[in-house]
Amino acid sequence: MLFVGLVKEGLQIPKASTRAQVVLMLLSPKEMTVNEHLKGVNAAARLIRPGKKVEKLKEVTSPDEVYKVIINQ
């Protein structure tokens, strides 16, 4: 299960050079191996990269819009 959080004004994370505007949380079943979970983390990170998608996400106003921006590659 993937949760997507949007922080339009940005969230300062220690030691990060810029403020995070998109926060992802991936929950995996206990039965999943660490390697399988890391593959999921990698796939989730590829969904949202800095650039046009992040700019579009800053403008959304509903969960449906978030989904459309993320899935429409």
Coordinates of N, CA and C in Angstrom, one line a residue:
M1 N 0.8 -1.1 0.0 CA 0.0 0.0 0.0 C 0.9 1.2 0.0
L2 N 0.6 2.2 -0.9 CA 1.4 3.4 -1.0 C 0.6 4.6 -0.6
F3 N 1.1 5.3 0.3 CA 0.5 6.6 0.7 C 1.3 7.7 0.2
V4 N 0.7 8.8 -0.3 CA 1.4 9.9 -0.9 C 0.9 11.1 -0.1
G5 N 1.9 11.8 0.4 CA 1.6 13.1 1.2 C 2.2 14.3 0.4
L6 N 1.4 15.3 0.3 CA 1.9 16.5 -0.4 C 2.0 17.7 0.6
V7 N 3.2 18.3 0.6 CA 3.5 19.4 1.5 C 3.8 20.6 0.6
K8 N 2.8 21.4 0.2 CA 3.1 22.4 -0.8 C 4.1 23.4 -0.4
E9 N 4.2 23.7 0.9 CA 5.2 24.7 1.3 C 6.6 24.0 1.5
G10 N 6.6 22.7 1.5 CA 7.8 22.0 1.7 C 8.1 21.6 3.1
L11 N 8.8 20.5 3.3 CA 9.1 20.0 4.6 C 10.6 19.8 4.7
Q12 N 11.3 20.5 5.6 CA 12.7 20.5 5.7 C 13.1 19.2 6.4
I13 N 13.9 18.4 5.7 CA 14.4 17.1 6.3 C 15.9 17.3 6.5
P14 N 16.4 16.9 7.7 CA 17.8 17.1 8.1 C 18.7 16.6 7.0
K15 N 19.7 17.3 6.7 CA 20.8 17.0 5.7 C 20.3 17.0 4.3
A16 N 19.1 17.3 4.0 CA 18.6 17.4 2.6 C 18.9 18.8 2.1
S17 N 19.2 18.9 0.8 CA 19.6 20.2 0.3 C 18.3 21.0 -0.1
T18 N 17.2 20.4 -0.3 CA 16.0 21.1 -0.6 C 14.8 20.6 0.3
R19 N 13.8 21.3 0.3 CA 12.6 20.9 1.1 C 11.8 19.9 0.3
A20 N 11.4 18.8 1.0 CA 10.6 17.8 0.4 C 9.1 18.3 0.2
Q21 N 8.6 18.1 -1.0 CA 7.2 18.4 -1.2 C 6.3 17.2 -1.4
V22 N 6.9 16.1 -1.7 CA 6.2 14.8 -1.8 C 6.8 13.8 -0.9
V23 N 5.9 13.3 0.0 CA 6.4 12.3 1.0 C 5.7 11.0 0.6
L24 N 6.4 9.9 0.5 CA 5.9 8.6 0.2 C 6.0 7.7 1.4
M25 N 5.0 6.9 1.6 CA 5.1 5.8 2.7 C 4.6 4.5 2.1
L26 N 5.5 3.6 2.0 CA 5.1 2.3 1.4 C 5.0 1.2 2.6
L27 N 3.8 0.6 2.6 CA 3.6 -0.4 3.6 C 3.6 -1.8 2.9
S28 N 4.3 -2.7 3.4 CA 4.4 -4.0 2.8 C 3.9 -5.1 3.8
P29 N 3.4 -6.2 3.3 CA 3.0 -7.3 4.2 C 4.2 -7.9 5.0
K30 N 4.0 -8.4 6.2 CA 5.1 -9.0 6.9 C 5.7 -10.2 6.2
E31 N 4.9 -10.8 5.3 CA 5.4 -12.0 4.6 C 6.4 -11.6 3.5
M32 N 6.4 -10.4 3.1 CA 7.3 -9.9 2.0 C 8.8 -9.9 2.5
T33 N 9.7 -10.3 1.7 CA 11.1 -10.3 2.0 C 11.6 -8.8 1.9
V34 N 12.7 -8.6 2.5 CA 13.3 -7.3 2.5 C 13.6 -6.9 1.0
N35 N 14.1 -7.8 0.3 CA 14.4 -7.5 -1.1 C 13.2 -7.1 -1.9
E36 N 12.1 -7.8 -1.7 CA 10.8 -7.5 -2.3 C 10.3 -6.1 -1.9
H37 N 10.5 -5.8 -0.7 CA 10.1 -4.5 -0.2 C 10.9 -3.4 -0.8
L38 N 12.2 -3.6 -0.9 CA 13.1 -2.6 -1.5 C 12.8 -2.4 -3.0
K39 N 12.4 -3.5 -3.7 CA 11.9 -3.4 -5.1 C 10.7 -2.5 -5.2
G40 N 9.8 -2.6 -4.2 CA 8.6 -1.8 -4.1 C 9.0 -0.3 -3.9
V41 N 9.9 -0.1 -3.0 CA 10.4 1.3 -2.7 C 11.0 1.9 -3.9
N42 N 11.8 1.1 -4.7 CA 12.4 1.6 -5.9 C 11.3 2.0 -6.9
A43 N 10.3 1.1 -7.1 CA 9.2 1.4 -8.0 C 8.4 2.6 -7.6
A44 N 8.2 2.8 -6.3 CA 7.5 4.0 -5.9 C 8.3 5.2 -6.1
A45 N 9.6 5.2 -5.9 CA 10.4 6.4 -6.1 C 10.4 6.8 -7.6
R46 N 10.4 5.8 -8.5 CA 10.4 6.1 -9.9 C 9.1 6.7 -10.4
L47 N 8.0 6.5 -9.6 CA 6.7 7.1 -10.0 C 6.8 8.7 -9.9
I48 N 7.5 9.2 -8.9 CA 7.5 10.6 -8.7 C 9.0 11.1 -8.6
R49 N 9.4 11.7 -9.7 CA 10.7 12.3 -9.7 C 10.6 13.8 -9.8
P50 N 11.7 14.5 -9.4 CA 11.6 16.0 -9.5 C 11.4 16.4 -10.9
G51 N 10.6 17.4 -11.1 CA 10.3 17.9 -12.4 C 8.9 18.2 -12.6
K52 N 8.3 17.9 -13.8 CA 7.0 18.2 -14.2 C 5.9 17.6 -13.3
K53 N 6.1 16.3 -12.9 CA 5.2 15.6 -12.0 C 5.0 16.3 -10.7
V54 N 6.1 16.7 -10.1 CA 6.1 17.4 -8.8 C 5.4 18.7 -8.9
E55 N 5.7 19.4 -10.0 CA 5.0 20.7 -10.3 C 3.5 20.5 -10.4
K56 N 3.1 19.5 -11.1 CA 1.7 19.2 -11.3 C 1.0 18.8 -9.9
L57 N 1.8 18.0 -9.1 CA 1.2 17.6 -7.8 C 1.0 18.8 -6.9
K58 N 1.8 19.9 -7.0 CA 1.6 21.1 -6.2 C 0.3 21.7 -6.5
E59 N -0.3 21.5 -7.6 CA -1.6 22.1 -8.0 C -2.8 21.3 -7.7
V60 N -2.7 20.0 -7.4 CA -3.9 19.2 -7.2 C -4.7 19.6 -6.0
T61 N -6.0 19.2 -6.0 CA -6.9 19.6 -4.9 C -7.6 18.4 -4.4
S62 N -7.4 17.2 -5.0 CA -8.1 16.0 -4.5 C -7.3 14.8 -4.7
P63 N -7.6 13.7 -3.9 CA -6.9 12.4 -4.1 C -7.0 11.9 -5.5
D64 N -8.1 12.0 -6.2 CA -8.3 11.6 -7.5 C -7.3 12.2 -8.5
E65 N -7.1 13.5 -8.3 CA -6.1 14.2 -9.1 C -4.7 13.8 -8.8
V66 N -4.3 13.5 -7.6 CA -3.0 12.9 -7.2 C -2.8 11.6 -8.0
Y67 N -3.8 10.7 -7.9 CA -3.7 9.5 -8.6 C -3.5 9.7 -10.1
K68 N -4.2 10.5 -10.7 CA -4.1 10.8 -12.2 C -2.7 11.3 -12.5
V69 N -2.2 12.2 -11.7 CA -0.8 12.7 -12.0 C 0.2 11.6 -11.9
I70 N 0.1 10.8 -10.8 CA 1.1 9.8 -10.6 C 1.0 8.6 -11.6
I71 N -0.2 8.2 -12.0 CA -0.3 7.1 -12.9 C -0.2 7.5 -14.3
N72 N -0.6 8.6 -14.7 CA -0.4 9.1 -16.1 C 1.0 9.5 -16.3
Q73 N 1.8 8.6 -16.9 CA 3.2 8.8 -17.1 C 3.4 9.4 -18.4

